[in-house]
Each structure stands twice: as structure tokens, then as C-alpha cells.
């Protein structure tokens, strides 16, 4: 059975690669995923470009595990030498946009869901969701359908982790800042230079260390990534805008970090969103312990994913390597997909069967 599941998963991934599915443009890949499941006797649900389904013998009295990955992609890296929409296999590698992030994870989780779909007497219900807009943390992705899934006890989020156990993930808070001054002529002792005020704040942001450090993800990381000021060389600028990228750990809430930043800088600080929370699952959780028994290792992930928007304990786990994500000539090994399906099934077997 797993041989057929693996074959079908790889063929599905080739088809998905061949279809442009940038964030907010996932309608056709959504159709393909929906058809793939329906052809195999699965009753599906759909909201915009999100597709989800439950195991055949769903029992509302049982807890539910969610298997989730996304079918949107970023736009191709400008360094591509191959056609990003041509799924070619060379030396055991399947090339194509979204092959690694996160097509391999998506089809492997779908195969795992199909493996369990018809089984009776499971301890858990199994829900599968192929979500949209992950690459832009959009509002019409997983967040839109979480209320439709019913009570979920825990989730596996498919992202390329080399099938190791990302039991913690950094959150993200992006803040837009404005330092205000007073304009004047640069040749005279006039004005109050907003750039100098911003520099003082940026100096604090670049050197401050939050005292609490995450055992899995290390310290909070703040980076100033954009700066804009000035209109012409001889006018002292009265406004300097800059942006901070704050990578959040489980040691602090967004609100605590924002309060500390505002207390220490003179600039006006406005967060774009407080949605992308740090997420984690206890190392003692049965699904993590099951992975450890199978020789997988735990770590904390610095990158964000839909984990941040799933309000239950979640494990980030999937075939592929995050170092290949968003790169030119992206690829995943066929063997990684095959091993991923086997490991997903084995890890879940110890918990839900």
C-alpha cells in the first residue's frame, strides 16, 4: 500500500510544481488537490483555496490530530537556471518551484492521511488541511479554516526539517518606527535632525539583549532592516522612518517586547501585526517522544510558518531541507519524500493507532 502512496505522492507533486501557485493564486492547485482526494474516496471541504478533510470513521468523541502543509509558493528566485514550473528529475532530485517548500511535505502528509483514512478504531481522528497564503502569512490561509476543523488536540505542520523534530519556532513582530525632528537649512544651525535621533534608537536596538534566553531558540533577535529619510542634501530632515524585524521566542509575549522597545527608544513604534506568535510543543508530548524513539532529534526553528497561527501544540516536521527553500533551482530528493511518508506513518502509529 505504501508503495502506491509514494508513487502517487511524487506524481502529484510533479503536477503541483507545473502549476503557478503564488500566494493568493492557489485556485488551480486547490482544484488538483481536491480532485486527488475525491478520486480516492475522500469527502473534502473547501474555503477559498484551502482544502481539508477528515478520516472516514471520524468520531466527535475522540481527540483530533491535524496534518497541515501549504500549497502556495514564493515567486521564483531570479537566479533560476531551470524552468521553475518544469518538474524534472535528475540524479534522484525532483527540481521545481515549491518542491522543497513545501510540496514534498504536503504530498507526504497527504499520503499519510490516506494511509490512515479508512482505518477503524484509531485513538484519534485525523484531519488533513492543504492551506493557502502561508508564504505571506495571509488572513485567508490556515487561520481562516481553524474554526472549521473542530477541536484539535495537536498538529503536525509540514515544513522541510530533514524529518527532525522542530519542537519550538520563533515568532515574528515587524515594527514600523518614526523618529521626528524639525527641518531647517543644513548650512545654518537650524532644525533638529531626525536621522540623528533614529541613529540613537538604532544603536540601542542593535546592542540590547533581552535577559531571558530560550533553551531551544536562543535570544530574542532584533534587526533594523529598512530606513528612509531626507528629501535633499541641504535640508535637515524632520522625519526618519525605519523598520525593525523582531524574532520572538517563547520567553516573551509580543506585548512584553513592544513595551520594552517603546520604553527605551524615542521614536514612535507601531507593530504591523501581533499574530505571528512563537509556538512550541513539550518535549514530553507523545508525538515528540515517538519521534525520538525513531532516532529523530529535537531543535528550535528560527523561521516562521503556519505553526504561529494554529492555536494548539504543534510539531514542525517534514522531508526536505529548509536551506533549499526560496533558492534558485529548488529541489527535493525523491528518497526524502519516500522516507518522509514512512516516518510520518511510524511516528503517528505509536500515538494514534
Short mmCIF file of C-alpha atoms in Angstrom, two decimals:
data_model
loop_
_atom_site.label_atom_id
_atom_site.label_comp_id
_atom_site.label_asym_id
_atom_site.label_seq_id
_atom_site.Cartn_x
_atom_site.Cartn_y
_atom_site.Cartn_z
CA UNK A 1 0.00 0.00 0.00
CA UNK A 2 2.73 2.47 0.91
CA UNK A 3 4.47 1.82 -2.43
CA UNK A 4 1.39 3.07 -4.29
CA UNK A 5 1.00 6.01 -1.88
CA UNK A 6 4.62 7.04 -2.51
CA UNK A 7 4.25 6.77 -6.29
CA UNK A 8 1.03 8.79 -6.27
CA UNK A 9 2.53 11.41 -3.96
CA UNK A 10 5.50 12.02 -6.24
CA UNK A 11 3.30 12.20 -9.35
CA UNK A 12 1.01 14.67 -7.56
CA UNK A 13 3.98 16.83 -6.59
CA UNK A 14 5.14 16.93 -10.22
CA UNK A 15 1.69 18.13 -11.22
CA UNK A 16 1.62 20.80 -8.49
CA UNK A 17 5.07 22.08 -9.49
CA UNK A 18 3.85 22.58 -13.08
CA UNK A 19 1.08 24.95 -11.91
CA UNK A 20 1.79 28.53 -10.84
CA UNK A 21 0.52 28.88 -7.27
CA UNK A 22 1.89 32.10 -5.82
CA UNK A 23 0.22 33.21 -2.59
CA UNK A 24 -3.40 34.28 -3.26
CA UNK A 25 -3.24 32.48 -6.66
CA UNK A 26 -3.65 28.88 -5.46
CA UNK A 27 -7.03 28.19 -7.05
CA UNK A 28 -5.77 25.65 -9.62
CA UNK A 29 -3.52 23.72 -7.23
CA UNK A 30 -6.50 23.74 -4.87
CA UNK A 31 -8.59 22.10 -7.61
CA UNK A 32 -5.90 19.48 -8.20
CA UNK A 33 -5.61 18.60 -4.50
CA UNK A 34 -9.38 18.44 -4.15
CA UNK A 35 -9.68 16.11 -7.15
CA UNK A 36 -6.80 13.93 -5.96
CA UNK A 37 -8.54 13.30 -2.63
CA UNK A 38 -12.02 12.83 -4.11
CA UNK A 39 -10.70 10.27 -6.61
CA UNK A 40 -9.56 8.26 -3.57
CA UNK A 41 -12.94 8.34 -1.86
CA UNK A 42 -12.26 11.23 0.49
CA UNK A 43 -15.01 13.73 1.29
CA UNK A 44 -13.46 17.20 1.10
CA UNK A 45 -14.26 20.69 2.30
CA UNK A 46 -13.09 23.94 0.72
CA UNK A 47 -12.91 27.59 1.71
CA UNK A 48 -11.33 29.90 -0.89
CA UNK A 49 -8.11 27.99 -1.71
CA UNK A 50 -7.92 25.89 1.47
CA UNK A 51 -8.82 22.19 1.18
CA UNK A 52 -9.41 19.96 4.19
CA UNK A 53 -10.78 16.53 5.05
CA UNK A 54 -11.31 14.10 7.93
CA UNK A 55 -10.76 10.36 8.26
CA UNK A 56 -13.66 8.15 7.14
CA UNK A 57 -14.55 6.95 10.66
CA UNK A 58 -14.43 10.38 12.32
CA UNK A 59 -15.79 10.21 15.88
CA UNK A 60 -16.60 13.52 17.61
CA UNK A 61 -15.91 11.87 20.98
CA UNK A 62 -12.25 11.29 20.05
CA UNK A 63 -9.43 13.87 20.01
CA UNK A 64 -8.16 15.04 16.62
CA UNK A 65 -4.65 15.41 15.19
CA UNK A 66 -4.23 17.90 12.35
CA UNK A 67 -1.82 17.27 9.48
CA UNK A 68 -1.18 20.55 7.69
CA UNK A 69 1.05 21.96 4.98
CA UNK A 70 0.68 24.65 2.34
CA UNK A 71 0.40 24.69 -1.45
CA UNK A 72 1.34 28.29 -2.19
CA UNK A 73 4.85 29.27 -3.25
CA UNK A 74 7.01 32.36 -3.36
CA UNK A 75 7.89 33.80 -6.76
CA UNK A 76 10.94 32.19 -8.42
CA UNK A 77 14.38 33.33 -7.35
CA UNK A 78 15.98 35.38 -10.14
CA UNK A 79 18.94 33.01 -10.20
CA UNK A 80 16.97 30.08 -11.65
CA UNK A 81 18.75 28.28 -14.47
CA UNK A 82 15.97 25.70 -14.91
CA UNK A 83 12.31 26.31 -15.68
CA UNK A 84 10.77 26.62 -12.18
CA UNK A 85 7.49 25.11 -13.44
CA UNK A 86 9.07 22.11 -15.18
CA UNK A 87 9.23 19.16 -12.74
CA UNK A 88 12.31 17.32 -13.91
CA UNK A 89 14.13 14.51 -12.09
CA UNK A 90 17.94 14.41 -12.24
CA UNK A 91 20.18 12.26 -10.04
CA UNK A 92 17.30 11.41 -7.75
CA UNK A 93 16.36 15.08 -7.26
CA UNK A 94 12.97 16.49 -8.24
CA UNK A 95 13.52 20.08 -9.33
CA UNK A 96 10.86 22.79 -9.41
CA UNK A 97 9.39 25.75 -7.57
CA UNK A 98 7.82 24.63 -4.31
CA UNK A 99 9.30 21.13 -4.49
CA UNK A 100 11.08 21.55 -1.16
CA UNK A 101 8.96 24.32 0.38
CA UNK A 102 6.62 22.77 0.97
CA UNK A 103 5.41 20.46 -1.79
CA UNK A 104 7.33 17.44 -0.55
CA UNK A 105 5.86 17.88 2.91
CA UNK A 106 2.36 18.46 1.53
CA UNK A 107 2.21 15.30 -0.58
CA UNK A 108 3.90 13.22 2.12
CA UNK A 109 1.33 14.32 4.71
CA UNK A 110 -1.46 13.70 2.21
CA UNK A 111 -0.16 10.17 1.66
CA UNK A 112 -0.01 9.67 5.44
CA UNK A 113 -3.59 10.90 5.76
CA UNK A 114 -4.71 8.46 3.05
CA UNK A 115 -2.88 5.63 4.85
CA UNK A 116 -5.00 6.27 7.95
CA UNK A 117 -8.18 7.47 6.23
CA UNK A 118 -10.04 4.13 6.12
CA UNK A 119 -8.66 2.63 9.33
CA UNK A 120 -11.11 1.84 12.10
CA UNK A 121 -10.59 2.02 15.86
CA UNK A 122 -7.96 4.76 15.80
CA UNK A 123 -7.44 6.55 19.13
CA UNK A 124 -7.51 9.89 17.28
CA UNK A 125 -9.38 11.39 14.40
CA UNK A 126 -7.07 12.53 11.60
CA UNK A 127 -7.68 15.84 9.84
CA UNK A 128 -5.70 16.95 6.79
CA UNK A 129 -5.50 20.55 5.59
CA UNK A 130 -3.78 21.91 2.50
CA UNK A 131 -3.65 25.62 3.23
CA UNK A 132 -3.06 28.77 1.22
CA UNK A 133 -1.18 32.05 1.74
CA UNK A 134 1.44 30.59 4.11
CA UNK A 135 4.29 32.40 2.40
CA UNK A 136 2.69 35.78 3.13
CA UNK A 137 1.09 34.87 6.50
CA UNK A 138 -2.19 35.78 4.83
CA UNK A 139 -5.56 36.01 6.52
CA UNK A 140 -7.16 33.60 4.02
CA UNK A 141 -4.91 30.66 4.86
CA UNK A 142 -4.89 28.21 7.78
CA UNK A 143 -6.19 30.87 10.17
CA UNK A 144 -9.39 31.06 8.12
CA UNK A 145 -10.23 27.37 8.47
CA UNK A 146 -9.02 26.52 12.01
CA UNK A 147 -12.54 27.19 13.37
CA UNK A 148 -13.94 24.73 10.80
CA UNK A 149 -11.73 21.86 11.99
CA UNK A 150 -13.42 21.37 15.35
CA UNK A 151 -11.39 20.66 18.50
CA UNK A 152 -7.80 19.77 17.59
CA UNK A 153 -5.52 18.39 20.30
CA UNK A 154 -2.22 18.76 18.46
CA UNK A 155 -0.88 19.32 14.95
CA UNK A 156 1.96 18.31 12.68
CA UNK A 157 2.93 21.17 10.37
CA UNK A 158 4.76 20.06 7.24
CA UNK A 159 7.85 22.16 6.59
CA UNK A 160 11.29 20.91 5.47
CA UNK A 161 13.14 19.83 8.63
CA UNK A 162 15.02 16.77 7.27
CA UNK A 163 12.40 14.85 9.28
CA UNK A 164 13.84 16.10 12.55
CA UNK A 165 11.59 17.50 15.26
CA UNK A 166 11.25 21.29 15.37
CA UNK A 167 9.56 21.48 18.76
CA UNK A 168 9.80 25.27 19.01
CA UNK A 169 9.59 28.02 16.43
CA UNK A 170 10.37 31.70 16.62
CA UNK A 171 7.53 34.14 16.15
CA UNK A 172 7.77 37.42 14.28
CA UNK A 173 6.88 41.02 15.06
CA UNK A 174 7.61 43.70 12.46
CA UNK A 175 7.55 47.27 13.78
CA UNK A 176 7.46 50.46 11.74
CA UNK A 177 9.19 53.32 13.56
CA UNK A 178 9.31 57.07 13.05
CA UNK A 179 11.79 59.49 14.59
CA UNK A 180 10.56 63.09 14.47
CA UNK A 181 12.74 66.19 14.30
CA UNK A 182 12.45 69.69 12.86
CA UNK A 183 13.52 70.73 9.38
CA UNK A 184 15.99 73.51 8.73
CA UNK A 185 18.75 74.62 6.35
CA UNK A 186 21.81 72.39 6.51
CA UNK A 187 24.14 75.39 6.18
CA UNK A 188 22.90 77.06 9.36
CA UNK A 189 22.44 75.92 12.94
CA UNK A 190 18.80 75.15 12.29
CA UNK A 191 16.48 72.23 12.80
CA UNK A 192 16.59 69.02 14.77
CA UNK A 193 17.92 66.16 12.67
CA UNK A 194 15.55 63.17 12.76
CA UNK A 195 18.29 60.90 11.37
CA UNK A 196 20.45 61.51 14.45
CA UNK A 197 17.50 60.66 16.69
CA UNK A 198 16.90 57.48 14.73
CA UNK A 199 20.60 56.56 14.95
CA UNK A 200 20.45 56.79 18.74
CA UNK A 201 17.46 54.43 18.78
CA UNK A 202 19.03 52.06 16.26
CA UNK A 203 22.17 51.92 18.39
CA UNK A 204 20.07 50.73 21.35
CA UNK A 205 18.20 48.20 19.20
CA UNK A 206 21.45 46.78 17.82
CA UNK A 207 23.06 46.25 21.22
CA UNK A 208 20.26 45.49 23.68
CA UNK A 209 19.97 41.89 24.89
CA UNK A 210 16.72 40.67 26.41
CA UNK A 211 17.70 38.80 29.59
CA UNK A 212 15.62 35.66 29.13
CA UNK A 213 17.09 33.26 26.57
CA UNK A 214 15.21 30.32 25.07
CA UNK A 215 16.90 26.93 25.61
CA UNK A 216 15.92 25.86 22.07
CA UNK A 217 15.93 29.09 20.08
CA UNK A 218 18.43 31.31 21.83
CA UNK A 219 17.96 35.04 22.41
CA UNK A 220 15.41 37.46 21.02
CA UNK A 221 16.83 38.89 17.78
CA UNK A 222 16.12 42.47 16.69
CA UNK A 223 17.30 43.72 13.30
CA UNK A 224 16.77 47.11 11.68
CA UNK A 225 16.20 46.21 8.04
CA UNK A 226 14.82 49.33 6.27
CA UNK A 227 15.50 53.05 6.71
CA UNK A 228 14.18 56.11 4.85
CA UNK A 229 14.88 59.82 5.47
CA UNK A 230 15.58 63.11 3.80
CA UNK A 231 14.46 64.86 0.63
CA UNK A 232 17.51 66.85 -0.50
CA UNK A 233 21.11 67.40 0.56
CA UNK A 234 20.69 70.86 2.09
CA UNK A 235 17.58 70.27 4.21
CA UNK A 236 17.79 68.84 7.74
CA UNK A 237 15.20 66.04 7.75
CA UNK A 238 12.28 66.30 10.15
CA UNK A 239 11.34 62.62 9.81
CA UNK A 240 13.25 59.34 9.67
CA UNK A 241 11.41 56.06 9.18
CA UNK A 242 12.90 52.66 9.92
CA UNK A 243 11.67 49.08 10.30
CA UNK A 244 12.57 46.52 12.95
CA UNK A 245 12.35 42.76 12.38
CA UNK A 246 11.91 41.12 15.81
CA UNK A 247 12.25 37.33 16.08
CA UNK A 248 10.28 36.23 19.12
CA UNK A 249 10.82 33.21 21.40
CA UNK A 250 8.54 31.55 23.92
CA UNK A 251 10.25 33.54 26.69
CA UNK A 252 8.32 36.75 25.89
CA UNK A 253 4.97 37.80 24.51
CA UNK A 254 4.77 40.31 21.68
CA UNK A 255 3.23 42.75 24.13
CA UNK A 256 6.16 42.48 26.56
CA UNK A 257 8.69 43.04 23.79
CA UNK A 258 6.81 46.02 22.42
CA UNK A 259 6.58 47.60 25.86
CA UNK A 260 10.35 47.25 26.38
CA UNK A 261 11.17 48.71 22.97
CA UNK A 262 8.85 51.67 23.44
CA UNK A 263 10.32 52.36 26.89
CA UNK A 264 13.86 52.59 25.51
CA UNK A 265 13.56 54.45 22.20
CA UNK A 266 12.36 57.93 21.43
CA UNK A 267 10.81 57.00 18.09
CA UNK A 268 7.17 56.19 17.57
CA UNK A 269 6.86 52.38 17.33
CA UNK A 270 3.89 50.71 15.58
CA UNK A 271 3.69 46.91 15.17
CA UNK A 272 2.24 45.73 11.86
CA UNK A 273 0.74 42.60 13.43
CA UNK A 274 0.76 40.66 16.68
CA UNK A 275 -0.43 37.42 15.02
CA UNK A 276 2.83 35.58 14.38
CA UNK A 277 3.38 34.11 17.82
CA UNK A 278 6.18 31.85 18.92
CA UNK A 279 4.95 28.25 19.05
CA UNK A 280 6.11 25.07 20.74
CA UNK A 281 5.23 21.58 21.87
CA UNK A 282 6.57 19.98 25.07
CA UNK A 283 9.41 17.52 24.61
CA UNK A 284 7.38 15.16 26.81
CA UNK A 285 4.47 15.13 24.33
CA UNK A 286 3.80 11.60 22.99
CA UNK A 287 4.29 12.64 19.34
CA UNK A 288 7.74 14.09 20.16
CA UNK A 289 8.67 11.03 22.21
CA UNK A 290 7.60 8.81 19.32
CA UNK A 291 9.95 10.69 17.00
CA UNK A 292 12.83 10.41 19.48
CA UNK A 293 12.35 6.64 19.70
CA UNK A 294 12.76 6.53 15.91
CA UNK A 295 16.10 8.32 16.13
CA UNK A 296 14.98 11.84 15.25
CA UNK A 297 16.42 14.84 17.11
CA UNK A 298 14.75 17.96 18.53
CA UNK A 299 15.66 21.57 17.79
CA UNK A 300 14.26 25.09 17.71
CA UNK A 301 13.48 26.64 14.34
CA UNK A 302 14.38 30.27 13.56
CA UNK A 303 11.92 30.51 10.65
CA UNK A 304 8.19 31.19 10.88
CA UNK A 305 5.41 29.06 9.44
CA UNK A 306 1.68 28.43 9.82
CA UNK A 307 2.51 26.99 13.24
CA UNK A 308 2.22 30.54 14.53
CA UNK A 309 -1.46 30.63 13.53
CA UNK A 310 -2.50 27.20 14.86
CA UNK A 311 -3.66 27.68 18.46
CA UNK A 312 -2.71 24.20 19.75
CA UNK A 313 0.62 22.46 20.45
CA UNK A 314 2.27 21.72 17.12
CA UNK A 315 5.33 19.94 15.79
CA UNK A 316 7.09 21.19 12.67
CA UNK A 317 8.28 18.15 10.76
CA UNK A 318 8.85 17.28 7.14
CA UNK A 319 11.10 15.98 4.36
CA UNK A 320 13.49 18.34 2.63
CA UNK A 321 15.94 20.92 3.90
CA UNK A 322 14.96 24.49 4.80
CA UNK A 323 18.32 25.68 3.42
CA UNK A 324 16.93 24.95 -0.07
CA UNK A 325 13.74 26.96 0.44
CA UNK A 326 13.35 30.04 -1.77
CA UNK A 327 16.61 29.27 -3.58
CA UNK A 328 17.24 29.07 -7.32
CA UNK A 329 16.76 25.59 -8.83
CA UNK A 330 14.95 24.37 -5.72
CA UNK A 331 14.74 20.60 -5.38
CA UNK A 332 13.87 17.71 -3.10
CA UNK A 333 15.24 14.18 -3.24
CA UNK A 334 12.65 11.54 -4.17
CA UNK A 335 14.12 9.41 -1.39
CA UNK A 336 13.33 12.19 1.10
CA UNK A 337 9.64 12.04 0.16
CA UNK A 338 9.58 8.26 0.42
CA UNK A 339 11.35 8.29 3.79
CA UNK A 340 9.12 11.15 4.94
CA UNK A 341 5.97 9.13 4.30
CA UNK A 342 7.38 6.14 6.18
CA UNK A 343 8.46 8.24 9.15
CA UNK A 344 5.21 10.21 9.36
CA UNK A 345 3.28 6.93 9.43
CA UNK A 346 5.60 5.36 12.03
CA UNK A 347 5.64 8.41 14.31
CA UNK A 348 1.86 8.64 14.27
CA UNK A 349 1.42 4.88 14.65
CA UNK A 350 2.77 4.99 18.21
CA UNK A 351 0.28 7.68 19.20
CA UNK A 352 -2.98 7.26 17.30
CA UNK A 353 -3.22 3.58 16.32
#
